[in-house]
XYZ file of C-alpha atoms in Angstrom:
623
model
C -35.515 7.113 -39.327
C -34.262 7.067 -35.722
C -30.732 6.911 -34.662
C -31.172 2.955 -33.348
C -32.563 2.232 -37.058
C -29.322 3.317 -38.139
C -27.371 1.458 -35.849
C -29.001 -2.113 -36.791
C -29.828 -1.593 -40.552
C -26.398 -2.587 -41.557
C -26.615 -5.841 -39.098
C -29.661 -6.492 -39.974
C -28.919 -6.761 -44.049
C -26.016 -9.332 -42.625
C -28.290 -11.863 -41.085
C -27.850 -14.048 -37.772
C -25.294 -15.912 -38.687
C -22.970 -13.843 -40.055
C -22.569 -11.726 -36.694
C -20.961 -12.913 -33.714
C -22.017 -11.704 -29.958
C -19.380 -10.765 -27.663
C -20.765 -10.291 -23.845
C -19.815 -8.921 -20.335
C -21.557 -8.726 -17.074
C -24.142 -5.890 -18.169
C -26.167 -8.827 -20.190
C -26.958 -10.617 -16.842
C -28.324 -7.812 -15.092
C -31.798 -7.431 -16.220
C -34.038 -9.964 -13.837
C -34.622 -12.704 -13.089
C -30.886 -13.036 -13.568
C -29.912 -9.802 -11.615
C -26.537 -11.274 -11.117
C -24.226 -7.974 -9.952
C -22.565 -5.752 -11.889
C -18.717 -4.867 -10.816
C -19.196 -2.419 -8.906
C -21.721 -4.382 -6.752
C -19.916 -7.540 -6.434
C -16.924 -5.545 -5.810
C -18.330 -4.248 -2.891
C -19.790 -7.444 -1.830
C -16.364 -9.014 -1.864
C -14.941 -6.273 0.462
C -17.798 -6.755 2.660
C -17.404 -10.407 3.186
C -13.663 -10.974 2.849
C -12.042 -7.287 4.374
C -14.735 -5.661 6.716
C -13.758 -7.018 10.589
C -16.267 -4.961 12.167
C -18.889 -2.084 11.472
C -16.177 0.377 11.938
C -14.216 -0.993 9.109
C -14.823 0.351 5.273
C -12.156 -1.530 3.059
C -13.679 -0.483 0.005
C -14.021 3.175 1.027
C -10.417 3.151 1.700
C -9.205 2.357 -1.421
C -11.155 4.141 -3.373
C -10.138 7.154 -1.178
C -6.642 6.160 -2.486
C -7.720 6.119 -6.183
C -9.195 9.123 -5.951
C -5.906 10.954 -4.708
C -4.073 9.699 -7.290
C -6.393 10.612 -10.208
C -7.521 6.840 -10.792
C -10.372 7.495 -12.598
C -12.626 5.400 -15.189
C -13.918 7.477 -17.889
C -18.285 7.813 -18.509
C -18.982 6.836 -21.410
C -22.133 7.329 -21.505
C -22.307 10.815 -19.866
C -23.191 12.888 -22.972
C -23.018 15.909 -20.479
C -19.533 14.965 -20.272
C -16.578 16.263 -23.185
C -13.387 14.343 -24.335
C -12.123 15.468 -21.180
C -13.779 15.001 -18.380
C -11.814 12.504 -15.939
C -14.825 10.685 -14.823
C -15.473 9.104 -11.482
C -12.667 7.206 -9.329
C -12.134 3.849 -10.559
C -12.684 0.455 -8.910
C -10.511 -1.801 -7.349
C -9.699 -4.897 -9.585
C -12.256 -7.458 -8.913
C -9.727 -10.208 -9.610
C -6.937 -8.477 -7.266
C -9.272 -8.687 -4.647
C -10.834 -11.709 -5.432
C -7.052 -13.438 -5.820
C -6.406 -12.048 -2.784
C -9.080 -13.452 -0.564
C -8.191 -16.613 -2.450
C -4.666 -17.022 -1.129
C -5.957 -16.325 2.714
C -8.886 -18.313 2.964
C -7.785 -20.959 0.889
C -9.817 -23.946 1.851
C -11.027 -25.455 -1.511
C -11.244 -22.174 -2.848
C -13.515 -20.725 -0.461
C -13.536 -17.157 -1.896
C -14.856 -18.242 -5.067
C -17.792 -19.300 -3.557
C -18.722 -15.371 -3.793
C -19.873 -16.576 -7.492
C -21.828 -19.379 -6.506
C -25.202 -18.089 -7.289
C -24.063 -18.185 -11.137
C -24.815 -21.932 -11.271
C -28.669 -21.147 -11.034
C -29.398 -17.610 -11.715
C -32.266 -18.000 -13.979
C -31.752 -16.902 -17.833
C -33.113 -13.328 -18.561
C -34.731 -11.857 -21.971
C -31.346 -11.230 -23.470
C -30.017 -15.250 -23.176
C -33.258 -16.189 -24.709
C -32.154 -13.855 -27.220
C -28.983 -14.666 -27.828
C -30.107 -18.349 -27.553
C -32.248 -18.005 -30.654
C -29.425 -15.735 -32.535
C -27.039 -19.352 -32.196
C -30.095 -21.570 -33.210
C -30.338 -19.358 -36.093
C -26.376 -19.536 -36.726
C -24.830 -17.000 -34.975
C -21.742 -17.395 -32.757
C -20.833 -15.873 -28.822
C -18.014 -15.126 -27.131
C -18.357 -14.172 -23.442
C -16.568 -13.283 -20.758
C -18.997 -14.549 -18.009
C -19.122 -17.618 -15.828
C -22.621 -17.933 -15.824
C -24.169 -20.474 -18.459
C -27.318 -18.711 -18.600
C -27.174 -18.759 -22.339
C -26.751 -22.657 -22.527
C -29.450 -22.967 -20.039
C -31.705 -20.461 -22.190
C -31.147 -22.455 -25.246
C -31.693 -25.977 -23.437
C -35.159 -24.429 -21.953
C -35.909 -23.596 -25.914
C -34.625 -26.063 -27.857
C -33.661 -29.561 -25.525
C -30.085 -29.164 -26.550
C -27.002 -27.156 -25.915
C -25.643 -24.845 -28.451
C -23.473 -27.106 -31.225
C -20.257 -27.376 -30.554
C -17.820 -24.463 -30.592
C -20.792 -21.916 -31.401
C -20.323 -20.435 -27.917
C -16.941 -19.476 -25.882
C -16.366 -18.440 -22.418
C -12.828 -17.299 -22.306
C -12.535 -16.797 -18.718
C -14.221 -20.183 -18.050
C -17.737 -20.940 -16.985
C -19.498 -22.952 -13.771
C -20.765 -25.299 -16.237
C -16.942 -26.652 -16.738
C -15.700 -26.276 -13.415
C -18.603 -26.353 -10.871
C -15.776 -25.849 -7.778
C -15.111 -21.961 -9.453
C -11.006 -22.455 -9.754
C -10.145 -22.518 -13.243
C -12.413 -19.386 -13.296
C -10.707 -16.612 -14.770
C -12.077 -14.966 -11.210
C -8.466 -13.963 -9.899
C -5.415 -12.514 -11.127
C -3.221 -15.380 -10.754
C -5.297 -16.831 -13.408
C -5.325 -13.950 -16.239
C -2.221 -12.288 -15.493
C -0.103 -14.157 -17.846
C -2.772 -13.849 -20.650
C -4.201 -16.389 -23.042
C -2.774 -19.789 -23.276
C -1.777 -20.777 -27.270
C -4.799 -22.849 -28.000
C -7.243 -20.278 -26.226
C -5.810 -17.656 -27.992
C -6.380 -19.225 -31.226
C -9.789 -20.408 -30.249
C -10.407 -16.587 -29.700
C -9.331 -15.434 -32.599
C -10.890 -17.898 -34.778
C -13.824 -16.766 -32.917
C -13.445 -12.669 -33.564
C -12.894 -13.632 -38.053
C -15.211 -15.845 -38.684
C -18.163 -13.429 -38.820
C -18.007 -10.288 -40.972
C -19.540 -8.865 -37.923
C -19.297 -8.603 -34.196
C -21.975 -6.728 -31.863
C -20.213 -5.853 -28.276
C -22.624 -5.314 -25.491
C -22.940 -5.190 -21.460
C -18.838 -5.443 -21.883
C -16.931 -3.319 -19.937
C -13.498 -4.037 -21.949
C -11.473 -3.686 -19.181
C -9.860 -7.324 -19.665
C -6.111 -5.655 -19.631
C -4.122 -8.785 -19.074
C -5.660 -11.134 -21.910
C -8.040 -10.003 -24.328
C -6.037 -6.640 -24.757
C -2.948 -8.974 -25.020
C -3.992 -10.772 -27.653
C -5.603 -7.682 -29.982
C -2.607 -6.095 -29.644
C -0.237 -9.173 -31.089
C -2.678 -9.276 -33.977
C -1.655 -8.077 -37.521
C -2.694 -4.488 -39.214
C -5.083 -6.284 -41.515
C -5.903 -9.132 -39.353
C -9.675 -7.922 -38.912
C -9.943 -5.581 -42.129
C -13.790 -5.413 -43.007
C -15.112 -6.532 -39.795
C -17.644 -4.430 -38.546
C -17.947 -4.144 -34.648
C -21.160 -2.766 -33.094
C -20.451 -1.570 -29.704
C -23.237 -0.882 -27.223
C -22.453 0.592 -24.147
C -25.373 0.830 -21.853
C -27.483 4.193 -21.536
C -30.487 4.419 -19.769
C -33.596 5.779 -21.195
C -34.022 9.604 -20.074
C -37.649 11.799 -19.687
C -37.183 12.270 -23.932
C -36.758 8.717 -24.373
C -33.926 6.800 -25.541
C -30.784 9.043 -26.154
C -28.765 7.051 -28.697
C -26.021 8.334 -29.546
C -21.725 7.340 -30.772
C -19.015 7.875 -27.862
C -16.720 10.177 -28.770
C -12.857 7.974 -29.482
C -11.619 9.844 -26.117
C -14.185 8.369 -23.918
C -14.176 4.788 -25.832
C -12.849 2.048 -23.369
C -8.976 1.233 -24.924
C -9.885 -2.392 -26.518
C -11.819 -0.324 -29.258
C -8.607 1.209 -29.981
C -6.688 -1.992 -30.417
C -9.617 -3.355 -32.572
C -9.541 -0.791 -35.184
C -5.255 -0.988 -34.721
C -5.700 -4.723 -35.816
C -8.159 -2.886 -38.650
C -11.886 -3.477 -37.746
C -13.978 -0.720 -38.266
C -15.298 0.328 -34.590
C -18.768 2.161 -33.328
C -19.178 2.807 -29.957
C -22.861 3.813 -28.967
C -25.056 4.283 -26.069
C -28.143 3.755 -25.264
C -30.868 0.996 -23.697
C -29.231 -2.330 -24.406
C -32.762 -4.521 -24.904
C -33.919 -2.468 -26.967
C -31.187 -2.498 -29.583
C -31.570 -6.122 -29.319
C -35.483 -6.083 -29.621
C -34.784 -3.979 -32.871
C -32.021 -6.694 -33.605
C -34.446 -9.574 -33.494
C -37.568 -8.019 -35.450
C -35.280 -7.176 -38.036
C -34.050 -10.757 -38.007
C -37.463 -12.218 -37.296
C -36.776 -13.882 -33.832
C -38.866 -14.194 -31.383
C -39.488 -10.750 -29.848
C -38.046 -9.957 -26.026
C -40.525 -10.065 -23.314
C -40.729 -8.094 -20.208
C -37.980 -8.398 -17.402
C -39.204 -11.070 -15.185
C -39.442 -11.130 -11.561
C -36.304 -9.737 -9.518
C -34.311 -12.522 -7.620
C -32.524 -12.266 -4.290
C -28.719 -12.837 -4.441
C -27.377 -13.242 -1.891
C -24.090 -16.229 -1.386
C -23.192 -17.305 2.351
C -19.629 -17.624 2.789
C -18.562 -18.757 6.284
C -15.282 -16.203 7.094
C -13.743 -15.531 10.722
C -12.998 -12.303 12.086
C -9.171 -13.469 12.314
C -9.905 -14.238 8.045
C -10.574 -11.030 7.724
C -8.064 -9.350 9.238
C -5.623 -11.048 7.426
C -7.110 -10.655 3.956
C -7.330 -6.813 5.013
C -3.557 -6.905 5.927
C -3.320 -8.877 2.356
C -5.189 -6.779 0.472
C -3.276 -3.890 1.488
C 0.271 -5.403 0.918
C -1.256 -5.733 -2.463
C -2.294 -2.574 -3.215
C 0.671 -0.867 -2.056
C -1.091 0.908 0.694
C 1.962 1.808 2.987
C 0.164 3.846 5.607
C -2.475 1.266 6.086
C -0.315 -1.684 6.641
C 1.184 0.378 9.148
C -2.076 1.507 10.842
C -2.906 -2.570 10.856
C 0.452 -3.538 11.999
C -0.203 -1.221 15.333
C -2.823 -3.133 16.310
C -2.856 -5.583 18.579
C -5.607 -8.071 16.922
C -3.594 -8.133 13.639
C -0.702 -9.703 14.967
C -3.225 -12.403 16.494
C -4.626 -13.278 12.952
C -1.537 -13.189 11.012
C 0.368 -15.760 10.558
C 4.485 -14.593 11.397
C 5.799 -14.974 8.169
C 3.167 -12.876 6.891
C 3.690 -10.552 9.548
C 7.410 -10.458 9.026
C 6.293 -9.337 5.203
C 4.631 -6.708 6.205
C 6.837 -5.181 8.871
C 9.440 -5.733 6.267
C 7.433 -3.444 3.469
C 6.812 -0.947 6.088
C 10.013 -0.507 7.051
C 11.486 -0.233 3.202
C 8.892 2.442 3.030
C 9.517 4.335 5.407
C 13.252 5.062 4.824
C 13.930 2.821 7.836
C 16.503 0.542 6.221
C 19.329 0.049 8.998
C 16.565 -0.903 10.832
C 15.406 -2.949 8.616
C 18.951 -4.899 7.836
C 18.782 -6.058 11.742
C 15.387 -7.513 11.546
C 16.617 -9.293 8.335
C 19.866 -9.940 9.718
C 19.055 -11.619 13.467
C 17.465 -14.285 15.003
C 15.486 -17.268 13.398
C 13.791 -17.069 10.233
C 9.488 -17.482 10.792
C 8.278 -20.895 9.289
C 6.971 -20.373 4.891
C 10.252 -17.898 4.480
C 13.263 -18.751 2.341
C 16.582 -17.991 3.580
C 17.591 -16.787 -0.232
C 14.521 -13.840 0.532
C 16.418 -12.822 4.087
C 19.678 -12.880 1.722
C 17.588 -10.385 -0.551
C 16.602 -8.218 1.774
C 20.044 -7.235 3.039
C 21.557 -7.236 0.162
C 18.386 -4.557 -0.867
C 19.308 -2.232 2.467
C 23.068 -2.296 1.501
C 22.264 -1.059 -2.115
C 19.478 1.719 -1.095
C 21.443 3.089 1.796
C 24.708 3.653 -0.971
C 27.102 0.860 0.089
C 27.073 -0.035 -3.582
C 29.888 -2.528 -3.843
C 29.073 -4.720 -0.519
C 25.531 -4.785 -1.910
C 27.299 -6.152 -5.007
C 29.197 -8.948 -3.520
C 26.592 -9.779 -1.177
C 24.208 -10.617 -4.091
C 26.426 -12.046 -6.725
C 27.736 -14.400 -4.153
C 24.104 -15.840 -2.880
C 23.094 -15.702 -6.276
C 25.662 -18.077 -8.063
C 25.455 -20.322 -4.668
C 21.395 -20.384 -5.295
C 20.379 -24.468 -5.580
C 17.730 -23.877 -7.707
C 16.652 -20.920 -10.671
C 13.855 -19.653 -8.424
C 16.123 -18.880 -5.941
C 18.524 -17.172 -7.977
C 16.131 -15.015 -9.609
C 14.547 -13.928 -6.698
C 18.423 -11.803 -6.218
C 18.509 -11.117 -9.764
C 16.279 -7.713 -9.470
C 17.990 -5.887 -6.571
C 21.536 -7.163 -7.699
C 20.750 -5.685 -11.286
C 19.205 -2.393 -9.789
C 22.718 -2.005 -8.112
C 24.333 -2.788 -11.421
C 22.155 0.141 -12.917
C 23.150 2.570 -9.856
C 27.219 1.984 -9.668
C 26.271 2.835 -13.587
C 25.435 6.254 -12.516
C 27.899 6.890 -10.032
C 31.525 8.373 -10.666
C 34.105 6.298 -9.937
C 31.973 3.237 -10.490
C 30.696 3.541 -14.037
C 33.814 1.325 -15.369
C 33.081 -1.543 -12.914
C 29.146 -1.927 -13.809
C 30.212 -1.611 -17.778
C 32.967 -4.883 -17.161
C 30.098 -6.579 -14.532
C 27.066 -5.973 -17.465
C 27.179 -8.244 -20.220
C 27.575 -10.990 -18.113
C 24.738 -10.311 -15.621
C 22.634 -9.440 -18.734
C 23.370 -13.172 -20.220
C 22.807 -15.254 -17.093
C 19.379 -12.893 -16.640
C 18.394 -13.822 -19.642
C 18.667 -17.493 -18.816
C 16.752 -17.103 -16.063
C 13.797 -14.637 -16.933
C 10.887 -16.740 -15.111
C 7.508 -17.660 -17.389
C 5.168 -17.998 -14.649
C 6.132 -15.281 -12.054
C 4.263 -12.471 -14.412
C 5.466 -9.234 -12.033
C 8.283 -10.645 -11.956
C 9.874 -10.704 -14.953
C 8.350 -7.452 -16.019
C 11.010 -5.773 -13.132
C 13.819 -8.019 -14.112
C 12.745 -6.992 -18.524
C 12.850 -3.057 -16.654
C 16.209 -3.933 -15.404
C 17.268 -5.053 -18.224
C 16.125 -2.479 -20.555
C 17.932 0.328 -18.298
C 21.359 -1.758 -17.829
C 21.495 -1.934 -22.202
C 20.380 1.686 -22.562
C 23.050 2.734 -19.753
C 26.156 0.580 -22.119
C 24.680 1.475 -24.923
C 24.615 5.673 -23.660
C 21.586 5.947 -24.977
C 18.495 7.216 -23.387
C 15.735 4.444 -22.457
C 12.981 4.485 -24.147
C 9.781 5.779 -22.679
C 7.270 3.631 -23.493
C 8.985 0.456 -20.887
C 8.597 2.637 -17.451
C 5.118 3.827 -19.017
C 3.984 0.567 -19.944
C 4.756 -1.076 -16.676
C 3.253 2.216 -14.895
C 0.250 0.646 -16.729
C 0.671 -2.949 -15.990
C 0.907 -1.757 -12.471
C -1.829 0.201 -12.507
C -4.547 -2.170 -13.970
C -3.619 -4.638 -11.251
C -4.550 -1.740 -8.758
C -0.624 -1.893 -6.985
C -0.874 1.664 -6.335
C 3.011 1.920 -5.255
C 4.426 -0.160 -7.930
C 2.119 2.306 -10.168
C 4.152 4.894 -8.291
C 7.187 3.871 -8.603
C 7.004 3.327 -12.558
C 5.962 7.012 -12.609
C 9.102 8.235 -10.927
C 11.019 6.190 -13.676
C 9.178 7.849 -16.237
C 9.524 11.282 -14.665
C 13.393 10.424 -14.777
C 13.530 8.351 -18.217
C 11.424 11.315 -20.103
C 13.781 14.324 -18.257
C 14.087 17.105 -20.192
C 16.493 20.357 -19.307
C 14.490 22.868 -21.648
C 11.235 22.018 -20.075
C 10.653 25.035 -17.609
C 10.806 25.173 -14.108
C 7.190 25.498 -12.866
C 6.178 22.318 -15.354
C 8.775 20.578 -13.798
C 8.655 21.841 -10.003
C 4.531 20.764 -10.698
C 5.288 17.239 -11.804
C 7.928 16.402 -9.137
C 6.319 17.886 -6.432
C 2.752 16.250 -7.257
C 4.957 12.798 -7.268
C 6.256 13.597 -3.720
C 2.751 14.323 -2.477
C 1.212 10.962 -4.342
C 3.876 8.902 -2.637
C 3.412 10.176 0.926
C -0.506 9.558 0.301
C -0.035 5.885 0.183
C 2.399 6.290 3.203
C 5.912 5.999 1.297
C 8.048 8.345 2.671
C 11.010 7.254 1.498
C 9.064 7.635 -2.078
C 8.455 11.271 -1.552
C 12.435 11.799 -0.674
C 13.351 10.148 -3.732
C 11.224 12.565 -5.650
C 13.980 14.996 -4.815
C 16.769 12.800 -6.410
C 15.277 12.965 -10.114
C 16.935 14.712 -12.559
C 16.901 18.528 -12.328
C 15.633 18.336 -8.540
C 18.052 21.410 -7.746
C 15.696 23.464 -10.529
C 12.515 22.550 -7.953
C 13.770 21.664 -4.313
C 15.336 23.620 -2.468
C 18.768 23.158 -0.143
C 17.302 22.380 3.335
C 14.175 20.360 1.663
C 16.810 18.349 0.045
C 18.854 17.818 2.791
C 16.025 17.252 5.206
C 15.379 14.236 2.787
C 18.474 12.735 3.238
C 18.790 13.103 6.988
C 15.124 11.447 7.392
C 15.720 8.325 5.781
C 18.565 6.171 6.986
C 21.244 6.561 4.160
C 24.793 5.697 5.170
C 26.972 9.057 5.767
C 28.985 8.550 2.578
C 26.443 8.174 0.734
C 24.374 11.085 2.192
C 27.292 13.345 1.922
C 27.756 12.374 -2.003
C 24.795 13.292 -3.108
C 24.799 16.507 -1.149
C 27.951 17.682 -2.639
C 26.520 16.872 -6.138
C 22.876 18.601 -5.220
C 24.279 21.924 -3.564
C 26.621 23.380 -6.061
C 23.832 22.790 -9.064
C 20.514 24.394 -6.769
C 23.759 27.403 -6.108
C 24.206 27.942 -10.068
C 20.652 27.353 -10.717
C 19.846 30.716 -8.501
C 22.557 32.624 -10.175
C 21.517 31.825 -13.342
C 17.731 32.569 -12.868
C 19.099 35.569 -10.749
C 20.871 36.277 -14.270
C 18.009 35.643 -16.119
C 15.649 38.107 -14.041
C 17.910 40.949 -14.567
C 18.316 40.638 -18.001
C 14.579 40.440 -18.516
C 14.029 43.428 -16.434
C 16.733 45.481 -18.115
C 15.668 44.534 -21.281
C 12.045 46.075 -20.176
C 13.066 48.954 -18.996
C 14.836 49.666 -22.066
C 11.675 48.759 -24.253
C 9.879 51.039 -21.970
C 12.081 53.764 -22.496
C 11.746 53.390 -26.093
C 7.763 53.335 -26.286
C 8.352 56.801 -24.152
C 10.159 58.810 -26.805
């Protein structure tokens, strides 16, 4: 019996209706549909929305970035490949970009228009299939837009599916021909499910004892994973899921064969958390479900049909794309790149000046520049789309990073409790809290933050925002560091390492960053030795001043333990680069010298001891 018998002999003693079909992208490939994979709509997007001439490369840029910073996606399939093996640099979120374009163009949703060719892609072998498996009961869940399936079972059977038999969680053309209640950008997944969808979805995943995964890529972070992970131990004890990850057919034939659980893609994890039992194979998708329909005597798949041409025409100016480039990057947390845009001439022509303004402002924070930064902030008229409470912010922001702790203080709380509306107030709540968390840390000042805490913790809590996603993860961080600080406890490590994650899935390569540093500083350890240590913090230093951040690579030298890695004048060259006030600059030095001085002495210590303690081991082994 083969390996692929094995696979669908248990399915097929279950029968049609009692498995469910849960679909991704990979299902619409085969032709006629050939509607694009990620990757290739990915790159399409960059090409229409980014690229401003031939010498432009947008997508090669970022994944450039990715690739210095270890973003990788695991292969799955790659047999060749052990437990290990990082895999290939990962792609940029197809919903950052897509949200991103969005936002510029505008227009009616003009970016979504990318997906247009879903509303008559012709259905391939597999929704024919799939039609058939819900005429003979089944059930689907998909995350696709297309309605190929519908339009598969119409062609068959003169009717749509029955009602509730198939779900498209992230929406479909066939609901919203205009594309923007598409779950196409992040704006619109970000916050996860909405109640009822949720519980549509989860009806969906226990009503069949079985569920076959396939041409999924189960990389749906900010919902699906969401929503598996809320679910009980037991909620989906004795469901069986059936996951088939692509693999082409090789010179032997088809190479089926289960993933190993480090190479599986995460939601398989959360499935068997929530107690499913989980297989994850590979190998050529039609013909597990050509095995899947002889066994359940439907009609048997035919050849791929014809290829089709897909090709959308969006209309997009050169000035467009500019400013979605200059977007994109802001996004991404690409530092040097805004700043190679921002020299150019043409990019101040396409961008509108409060965008502008944004940018310059970003730069600047970045690159340690933050006196500087204060008098843009501080003088002249504010450009036309900016709040005052956000200029109020920003100084408030300089005062704090540069050391002038208790002006930063005042500055905040008083624009904060004269803010008209919640929105505005919590847009000061972050930076006032972060200087909260600092005077925490600082002798002299730990008495004031403890007295100014519990209040600023209760009028946070009052105004944690529901829709503003990023937002109230940084102000839940703040939080969560201000009630570890009172409480003298350490912070738990799982908050900076799950926002390093939330960061990292919406492809914000510095806010990815800077959740690392917090974990480097939250997980600290004094008996971890030096060259782990001196390997970790340096590496961080190098990651930030790839994306352009210098002042992130100085503060790699303020973590904890810095004096056991840095030494005197690199530290001190840190602190003369960036514009820190002179108090501050000279505080910190007088803390950092006298620990990197006893670190030497000691190690000095330490050598000689070990080398006395040889020679006297040696002398011993020579009698």
């Amino acid at each position: 019996m083969s390996p692929l018998d094995d696979i669908v002999r248990p399915l097929a003693a279950l029968g049609p209706a009692e498995v469910t079909c849960w679909t991704g992208a990979g299902v619409s490939l085969d032709a006629p549909s050939c509607l694009p994979a990620a990757e290739a709509l990915t790159r399409r997007a960059f090409a229409l929305y980014f690229d401003s001439g031939p010498d432009t490369d947008s997508f090669g840029t970022v994944m450039a970035h990715h690739r210095s910073l270890g973003w990788t996606a695991p292969q799955i399939c790659d047999r060749s490949a052990g437990a290990a093996r990082p895999g290939t640099a990962r792609l940029p979120r197809l919903e950052t970009v897509l949200g991103v374009a969005d936002r510029v163009l505008g227009d009616d949703h003009r970016a979504l228009r990318l997906l247009a060719d879903l509303r008559t892609a012709p259905p391939n072998r597999l929704h024919r299939f799939f039609a058939h498996h819900l005429r003979a009961g089944g059930r689907h869940v998909t995350a696709n837009f297309d309605d190929c399936v519908e339009r598969a079972h119409e062609g068959a059977f003169a009717a749509p599916p029955g009602p509730g038999r198939l779900l498209h969680f992230h929406g479909s053309v066939r609901d919203d021909p205009r594309l923007g209640t598409l779950g196409a950008t992040l704006a619109r997944i970000e916050a996860g499910f909405a109640a009822d969808e949720a519980r549509r979805l989860t009806r969906a995943l226990r009503r069949a004892p079985a569920v076959v995964v396939a041409g999924y890529s189960g990389s749906d972070f900010f919902d699906v994973d969401d929503l598996l992970a809320a679910l009980p131990a037991d909620a989906l004890r004795g469901q069986r899921v059936t996951w088939v990850n692509h693999g082409v057919h090789t010179d032997r034939g088809a190479d089926w064969h289960q993933v190993p659980r480090g190479r599986q893609p995460a939601m398989a994890g959360l499935l068997r958390a929530a107690g499913a039992e989980v297989a994850v194979v590979c190998g050529p998708t039609a013909d597990f479900f050509a095995a899947l329909a002889a066994a359940w005597s439907l009609p048997a798949l035919a050849a791929p049909g014809r290829r089709t041409t897909w090709c959308p025409d969006v209309p997009v100016s050169h000035a467009e794309r500019i400013a979605a480039r200059l977007a994109l990057y802001r996004a991404l947390g690409l530092v040097g790149e805004v700043g190679a845009m921002l020299a150019e001439e043409a990019t101040h022509f396409a961008v509108p000046p409060a965008q502008a303004r944004w940018a310059l402002s970003e730069l600047l924070w970045e690159k340690g520049r933050w006196g500087e930064l204060r008098r843009v902030w501080s003088r002249g008229a504010l450009p036309a789309g900016i709040d005052p409470v956000h200029r109020a912010e920003r100084i408030g922001a300089c005062l704090w990073v540069q050391g002038r702790l208790l002006p930063a203080y005042v500055w905040l709380h008083r624009h904060r409790r004269g803010a008209a509306a919640p929105a505005a107030a919590r847009v000061l709540m972050e930076t006032e809290g972060r200087v909260l968390e600092h005077m925490a840390l600082v002798p002299g000042m730990k008495l004031l933050s403890r007295l100014l805490t519990p209040g600023f913790l209760r009028a946070l809590q009052a105004h944690l925002p529901d829709s503003d996603v990023h937002l109230r993860r940084r102000l839940l961080d703040v939080s969560s560091s201000l009630r570890a600080l009172a409480a003298g406890a350490p912070r738990r490590d799982d908050r900076a390492d799950g926002d390093r994650t939330w960061f990292a899935e919406t492809g914000n390569l510095l806010g990815w960053l800077n959740y690392h540093h917090r974990l480097l500083r939250d997980t600290y350890a004094p008996d971890r030795p030096d060259g782990e240590l001196g390997q970790d913090y340096r590496r961080a230093a190098a990651m930030y001043a790839s994306v352009g951040s210098v002042a992130g690579a100085v503060r790699a030298r303020l973590l904890p333990g810095a004096e056991r890695v840095f030494t005197v004048p690199e530290y001190l060259g840190g602190l003369i680069a960036l514009q820190y006030g002179w108090f501050h600059r000279f505080r910190l030095a007088i803390r950092f010298v006298p620990l990197r001085v006893l670190h030497l002495l000691r190690a000095a210590r330490r050598a000689r001891t070990a080398r006395r303690d040889h020679h006297r081991t040696s002398e011993r082994s020579g009698e």
